[in-house]
Tab-separated table of C-alpha atoms in Angstrom:
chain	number	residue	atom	x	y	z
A	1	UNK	CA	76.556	-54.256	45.196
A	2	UNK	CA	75.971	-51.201	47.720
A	3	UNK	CA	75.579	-53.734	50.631
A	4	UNK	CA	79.243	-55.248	49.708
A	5	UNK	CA	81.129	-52.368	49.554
A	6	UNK	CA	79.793	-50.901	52.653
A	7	UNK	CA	81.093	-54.445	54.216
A	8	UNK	CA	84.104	-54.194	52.372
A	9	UNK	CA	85.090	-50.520	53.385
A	10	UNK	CA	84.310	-51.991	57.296
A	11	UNK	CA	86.231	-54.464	57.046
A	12	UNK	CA	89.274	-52.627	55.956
A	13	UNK	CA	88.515	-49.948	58.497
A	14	UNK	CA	88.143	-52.624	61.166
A	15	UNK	CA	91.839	-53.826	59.845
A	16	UNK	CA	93.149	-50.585	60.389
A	17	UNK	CA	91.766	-49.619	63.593
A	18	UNK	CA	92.847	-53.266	64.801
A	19	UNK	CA	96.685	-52.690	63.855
A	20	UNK	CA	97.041	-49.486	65.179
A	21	UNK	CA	95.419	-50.483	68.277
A	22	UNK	CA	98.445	-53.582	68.036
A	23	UNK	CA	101.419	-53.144	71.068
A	24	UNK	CA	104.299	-52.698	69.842
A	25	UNK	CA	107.699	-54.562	70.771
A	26	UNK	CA	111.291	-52.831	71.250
A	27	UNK	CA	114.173	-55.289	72.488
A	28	UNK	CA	116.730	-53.186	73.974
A	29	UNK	CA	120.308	-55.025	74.380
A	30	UNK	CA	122.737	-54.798	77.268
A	31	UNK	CA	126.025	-55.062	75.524
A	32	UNK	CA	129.124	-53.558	76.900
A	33	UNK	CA	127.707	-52.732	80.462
A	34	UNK	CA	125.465	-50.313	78.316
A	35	UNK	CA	122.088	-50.515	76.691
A	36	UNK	CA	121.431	-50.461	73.590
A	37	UNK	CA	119.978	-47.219	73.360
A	38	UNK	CA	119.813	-44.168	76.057
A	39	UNK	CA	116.661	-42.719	74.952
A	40	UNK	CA	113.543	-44.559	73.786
A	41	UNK	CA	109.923	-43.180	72.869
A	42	UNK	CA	106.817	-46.008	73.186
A	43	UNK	CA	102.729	-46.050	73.419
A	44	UNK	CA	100.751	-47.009	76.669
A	45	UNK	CA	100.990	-51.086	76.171
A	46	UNK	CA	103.532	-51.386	74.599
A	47	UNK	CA	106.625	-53.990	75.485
A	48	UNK	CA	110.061	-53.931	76.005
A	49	UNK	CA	112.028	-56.892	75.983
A	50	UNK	CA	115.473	-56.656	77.635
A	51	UNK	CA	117.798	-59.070	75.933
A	52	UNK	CA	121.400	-59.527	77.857
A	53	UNK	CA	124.354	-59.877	74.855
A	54	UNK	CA	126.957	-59.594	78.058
A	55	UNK	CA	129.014	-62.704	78.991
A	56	UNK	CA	127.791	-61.463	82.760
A	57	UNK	CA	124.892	-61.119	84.622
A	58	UNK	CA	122.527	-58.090	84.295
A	59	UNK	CA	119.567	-56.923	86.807
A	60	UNK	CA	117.331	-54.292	85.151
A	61	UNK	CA	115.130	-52.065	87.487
A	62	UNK	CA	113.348	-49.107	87.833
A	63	UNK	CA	111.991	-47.227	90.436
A	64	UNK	CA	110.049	-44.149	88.547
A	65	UNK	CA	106.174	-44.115	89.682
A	66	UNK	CA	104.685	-44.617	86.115
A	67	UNK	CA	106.691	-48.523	86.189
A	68	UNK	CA	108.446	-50.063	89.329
A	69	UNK	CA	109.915	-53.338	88.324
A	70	UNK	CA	112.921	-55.255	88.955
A	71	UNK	CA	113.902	-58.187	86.419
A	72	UNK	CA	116.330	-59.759	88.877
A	73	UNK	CA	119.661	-61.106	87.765
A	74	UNK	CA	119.725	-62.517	84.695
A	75	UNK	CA	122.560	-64.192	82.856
A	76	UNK	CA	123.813	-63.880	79.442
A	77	UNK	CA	121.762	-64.638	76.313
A	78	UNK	CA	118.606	-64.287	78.593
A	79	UNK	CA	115.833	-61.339	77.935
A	80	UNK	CA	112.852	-60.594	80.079
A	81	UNK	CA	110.040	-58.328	79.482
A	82	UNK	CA	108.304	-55.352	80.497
A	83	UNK	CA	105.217	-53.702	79.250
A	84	UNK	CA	104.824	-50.172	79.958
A	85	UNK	CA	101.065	-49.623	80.887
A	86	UNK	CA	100.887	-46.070	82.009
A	87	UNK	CA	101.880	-43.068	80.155
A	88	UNK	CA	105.311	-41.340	81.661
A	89	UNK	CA	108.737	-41.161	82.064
A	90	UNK	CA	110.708	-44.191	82.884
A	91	UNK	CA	114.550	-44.231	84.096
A	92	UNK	CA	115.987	-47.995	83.785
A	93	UNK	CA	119.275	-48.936	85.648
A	94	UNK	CA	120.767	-51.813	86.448
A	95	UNK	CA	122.012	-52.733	89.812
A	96	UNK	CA	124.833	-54.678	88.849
A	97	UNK	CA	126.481	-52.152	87.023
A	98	UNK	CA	125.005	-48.457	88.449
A	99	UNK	CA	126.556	-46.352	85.226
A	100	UNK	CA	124.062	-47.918	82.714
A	101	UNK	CA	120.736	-45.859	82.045
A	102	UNK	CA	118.007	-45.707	79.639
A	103	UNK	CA	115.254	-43.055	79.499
A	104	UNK	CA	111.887	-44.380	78.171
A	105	UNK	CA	109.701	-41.810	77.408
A	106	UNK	CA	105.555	-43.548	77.642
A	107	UNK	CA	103.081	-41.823	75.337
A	108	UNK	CA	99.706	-41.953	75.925
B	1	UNK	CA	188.236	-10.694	64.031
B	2	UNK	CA	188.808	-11.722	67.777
B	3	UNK	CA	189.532	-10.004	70.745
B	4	UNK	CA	193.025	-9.138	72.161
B	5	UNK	CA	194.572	-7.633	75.079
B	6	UNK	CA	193.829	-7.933	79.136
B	7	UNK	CA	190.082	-7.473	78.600
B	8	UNK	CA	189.997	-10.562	75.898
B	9	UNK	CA	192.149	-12.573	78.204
B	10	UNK	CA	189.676	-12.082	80.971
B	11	UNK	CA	186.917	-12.265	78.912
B	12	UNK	CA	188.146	-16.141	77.634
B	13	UNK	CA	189.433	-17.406	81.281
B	14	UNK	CA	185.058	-16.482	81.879
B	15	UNK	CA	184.176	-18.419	79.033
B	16	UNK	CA	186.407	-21.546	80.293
B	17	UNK	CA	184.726	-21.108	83.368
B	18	UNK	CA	181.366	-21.007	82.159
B	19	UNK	CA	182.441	-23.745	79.857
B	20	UNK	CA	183.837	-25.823	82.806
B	21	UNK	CA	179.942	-24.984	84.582
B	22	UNK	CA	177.923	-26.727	81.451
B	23	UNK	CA	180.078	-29.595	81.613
B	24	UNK	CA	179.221	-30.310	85.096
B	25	UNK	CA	175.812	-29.692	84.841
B	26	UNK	CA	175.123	-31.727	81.490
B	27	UNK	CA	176.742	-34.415	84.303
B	28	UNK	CA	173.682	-33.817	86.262
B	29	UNK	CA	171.331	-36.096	85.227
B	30	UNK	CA	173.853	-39.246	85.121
B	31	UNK	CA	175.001	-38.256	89.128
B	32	UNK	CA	170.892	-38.055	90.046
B	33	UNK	CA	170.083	-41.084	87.731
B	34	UNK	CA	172.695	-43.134	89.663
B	35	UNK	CA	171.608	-41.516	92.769
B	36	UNK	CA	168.238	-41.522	92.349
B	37	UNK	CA	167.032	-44.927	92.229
B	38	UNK	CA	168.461	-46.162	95.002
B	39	UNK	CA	167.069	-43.225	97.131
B	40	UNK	CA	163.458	-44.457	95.492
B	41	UNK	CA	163.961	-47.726	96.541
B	42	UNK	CA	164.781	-47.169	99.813
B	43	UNK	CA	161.684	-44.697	100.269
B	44	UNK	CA	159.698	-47.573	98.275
B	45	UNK	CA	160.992	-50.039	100.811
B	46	UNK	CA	160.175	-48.020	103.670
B	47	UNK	CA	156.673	-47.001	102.703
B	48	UNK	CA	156.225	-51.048	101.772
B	49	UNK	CA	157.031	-51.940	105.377
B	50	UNK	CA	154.480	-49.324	106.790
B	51	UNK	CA	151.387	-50.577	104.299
B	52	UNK	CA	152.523	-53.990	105.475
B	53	UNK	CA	151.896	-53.263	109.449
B	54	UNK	CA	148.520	-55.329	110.279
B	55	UNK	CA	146.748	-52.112	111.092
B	56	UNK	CA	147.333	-50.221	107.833
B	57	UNK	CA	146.676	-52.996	105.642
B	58	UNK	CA	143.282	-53.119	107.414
B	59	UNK	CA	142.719	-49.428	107.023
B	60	UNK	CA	143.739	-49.351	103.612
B	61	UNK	CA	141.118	-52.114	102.979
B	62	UNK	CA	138.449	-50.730	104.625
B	63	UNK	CA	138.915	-47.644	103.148
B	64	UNK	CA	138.868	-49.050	99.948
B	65	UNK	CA	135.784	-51.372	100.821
B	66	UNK	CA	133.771	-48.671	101.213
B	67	UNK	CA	134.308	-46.956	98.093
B	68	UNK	CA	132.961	-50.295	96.317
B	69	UNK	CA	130.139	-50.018	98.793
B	70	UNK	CA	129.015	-46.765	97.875
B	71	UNK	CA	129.561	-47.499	94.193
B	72	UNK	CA	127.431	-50.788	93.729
B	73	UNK	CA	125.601	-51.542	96.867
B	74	UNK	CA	124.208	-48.532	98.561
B	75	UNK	CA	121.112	-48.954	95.680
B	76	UNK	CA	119.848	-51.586	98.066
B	77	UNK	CA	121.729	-51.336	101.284
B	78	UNK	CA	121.680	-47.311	101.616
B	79	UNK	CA	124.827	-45.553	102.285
B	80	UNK	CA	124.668	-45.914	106.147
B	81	UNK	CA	124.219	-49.610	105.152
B	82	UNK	CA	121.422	-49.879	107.161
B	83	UNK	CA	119.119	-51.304	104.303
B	84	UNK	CA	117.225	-48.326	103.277
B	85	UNK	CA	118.772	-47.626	99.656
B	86	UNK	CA	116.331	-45.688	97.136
B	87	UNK	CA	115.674	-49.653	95.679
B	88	UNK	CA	115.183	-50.967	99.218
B	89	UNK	CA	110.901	-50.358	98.604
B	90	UNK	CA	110.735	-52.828	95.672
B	91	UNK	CA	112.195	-56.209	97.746
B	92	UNK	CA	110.510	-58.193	99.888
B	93	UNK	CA	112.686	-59.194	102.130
B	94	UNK	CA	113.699	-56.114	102.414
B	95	UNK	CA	117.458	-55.312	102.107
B	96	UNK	CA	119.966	-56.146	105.417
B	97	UNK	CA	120.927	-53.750	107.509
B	98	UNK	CA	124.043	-54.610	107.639
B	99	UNK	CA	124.904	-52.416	110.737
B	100	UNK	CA	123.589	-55.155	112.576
B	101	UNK	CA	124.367	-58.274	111.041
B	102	UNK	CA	125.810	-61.085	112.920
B	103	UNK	CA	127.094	-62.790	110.051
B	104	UNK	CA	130.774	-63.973	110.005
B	105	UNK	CA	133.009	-62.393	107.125
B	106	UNK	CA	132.989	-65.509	105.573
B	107	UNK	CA	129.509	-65.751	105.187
B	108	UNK	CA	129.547	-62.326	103.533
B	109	UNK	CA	131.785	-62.925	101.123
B	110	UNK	CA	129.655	-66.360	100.251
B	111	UNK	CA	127.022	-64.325	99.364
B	112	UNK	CA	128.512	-61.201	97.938
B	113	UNK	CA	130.240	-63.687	95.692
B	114	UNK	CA	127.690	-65.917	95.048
B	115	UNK	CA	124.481	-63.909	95.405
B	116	UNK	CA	121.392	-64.254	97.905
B	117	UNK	CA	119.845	-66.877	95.783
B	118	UNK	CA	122.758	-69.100	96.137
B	119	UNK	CA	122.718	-69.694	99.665
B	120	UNK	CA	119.083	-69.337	100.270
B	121	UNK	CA	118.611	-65.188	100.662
B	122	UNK	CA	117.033	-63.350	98.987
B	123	UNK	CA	117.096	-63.664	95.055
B	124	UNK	CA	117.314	-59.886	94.390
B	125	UNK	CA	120.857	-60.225	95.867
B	126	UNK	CA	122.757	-60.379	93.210
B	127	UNK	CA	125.845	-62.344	92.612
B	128	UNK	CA	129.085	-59.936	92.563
B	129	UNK	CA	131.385	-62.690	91.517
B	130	UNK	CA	131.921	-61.597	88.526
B	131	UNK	CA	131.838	-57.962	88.745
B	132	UNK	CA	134.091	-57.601	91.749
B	133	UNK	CA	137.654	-59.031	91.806
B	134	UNK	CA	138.731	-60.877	94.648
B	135	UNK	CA	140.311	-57.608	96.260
B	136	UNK	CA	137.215	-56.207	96.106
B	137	UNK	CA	135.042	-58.095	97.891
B	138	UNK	CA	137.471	-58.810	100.430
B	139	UNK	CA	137.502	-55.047	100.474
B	140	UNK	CA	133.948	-55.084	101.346
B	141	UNK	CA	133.994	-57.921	103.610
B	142	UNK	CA	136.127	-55.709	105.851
B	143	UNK	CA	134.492	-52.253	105.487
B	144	UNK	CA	131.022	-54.288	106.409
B	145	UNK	CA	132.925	-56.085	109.090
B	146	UNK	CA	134.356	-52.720	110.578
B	147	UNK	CA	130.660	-50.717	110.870
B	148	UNK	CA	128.708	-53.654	112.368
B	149	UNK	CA	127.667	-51.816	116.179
B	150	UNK	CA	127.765	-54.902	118.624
């Protein structure tokens, strides 16, 4: 009886600790020349998937030191992915269209 | 009650006068409007023949050219165009200089229109077709074309 509650009570610990350990996922759209949100707050591992709702082509970069990417150029209905694997500050642009910004804040 | 005598008579031979003055300037606005137009199209025609002279058509391209340069392509291409924009470190190839290109102007606008990938460049060049108007990358073509050093 002891012996299965003490496995029981793991187990559900185990759970716990798995699914807060779990990356998370944000999709971000690029509608409008703009994305979908200017600010953004995400954990170390965690991904964010850049979906493009424009009737035009989109190419997503960044040059800040905690995530250099580009995504290239990427037509409409298309998303790519980035996961964010150091904790920092992150300015996205695009390159098509230089007004667009989004500031993703990393937590550790 | 009104006014009598030499002082009244003087006083309404002023207010004809004055009367006479308001007329002529409520005509004003018809004498310019007739005026005016003509005077604006003449100016308009004159200024049309000077932007049509080969050299200040150019100019007024160029000019304009690299305004749309230093708007979308100096990221990559840096604003002396010499391929060292702030994005210039994440490509490999790295960005033209385009100071020294020996490309023809209708090679440029190829692949400003239809992107690096199209044509065998580089696939971070993106494809401006739809962004710019035709204007506009003409525009381009000619402000690259003017700063390439031979």
């Amino acid at each position: 009886m002891n012996a299965s509650l003490i496995y029981s009570v793991g187990f559900l610990l185990s759970v716990g600790w798995l699914s807060s350990a779990q990356a998370g996922e944000t999709e971000i759209a690029q509608k409008d020349k703009k994305f979908s949100q200017t600010k953004l707050s995400i954990k170390v591992g965690d991904t964010v998937k850049f979906k493009n709702d424009d009737p035009f082509a989109h190419n997503v970069f960044s040059l800040s030191e905690t995530k250099a990417f580009d995504l290239g150029t990427y037509p409409k209905g298309q998303t790519k992915s980035v996961t964010f694997d150091k904790p920092g500050k992150v300015e996205i642009e695009c390159a098509i269209h230089p007004d667009m910004k989004l500031s993703i804040e990393v937590k550790p | 009650m009104r006014p009598s005598g030499p002082d009244a008579t003087h006083c309404s031979s002023n207010l004809r006068s004055w009367g006479k003055l308001w007329r002529l300037a409520a005509l004003l606005p018809v004498i310019l409007g007739n005026i005016g137009p003509s005077f604006a199209n003449e100016l308009g025609q004159q200024d049309t023949l000077a932007n049509t002279t080969p050299d200040k058509a150019l100019m007024g391209s160029i000019s304009r050219g690299k305004k749309v340069f230093q708007h979308y392509c100096v990221l990559c291409h840096g604003i002396n165009a010499d391929g060292l924009g702030r994005a210039a470190k994440l490509y490999q190839p790295r960005p033209s200089n385009l100071v020294l290109s020996d490309k023809n102007a209708q090679y440029k606008e190829l692949i400003i229109r239809q992107g690096g990938a199209a044509i065998g460049r580089s696939n971070y060049m993106p494809p401006w077709g739809k962004e710019l108007n035709d204007e506009q990358i003409r525009d381009v073509v000619s402000y690259l074309t003017s700063i390439v050093k031979q």
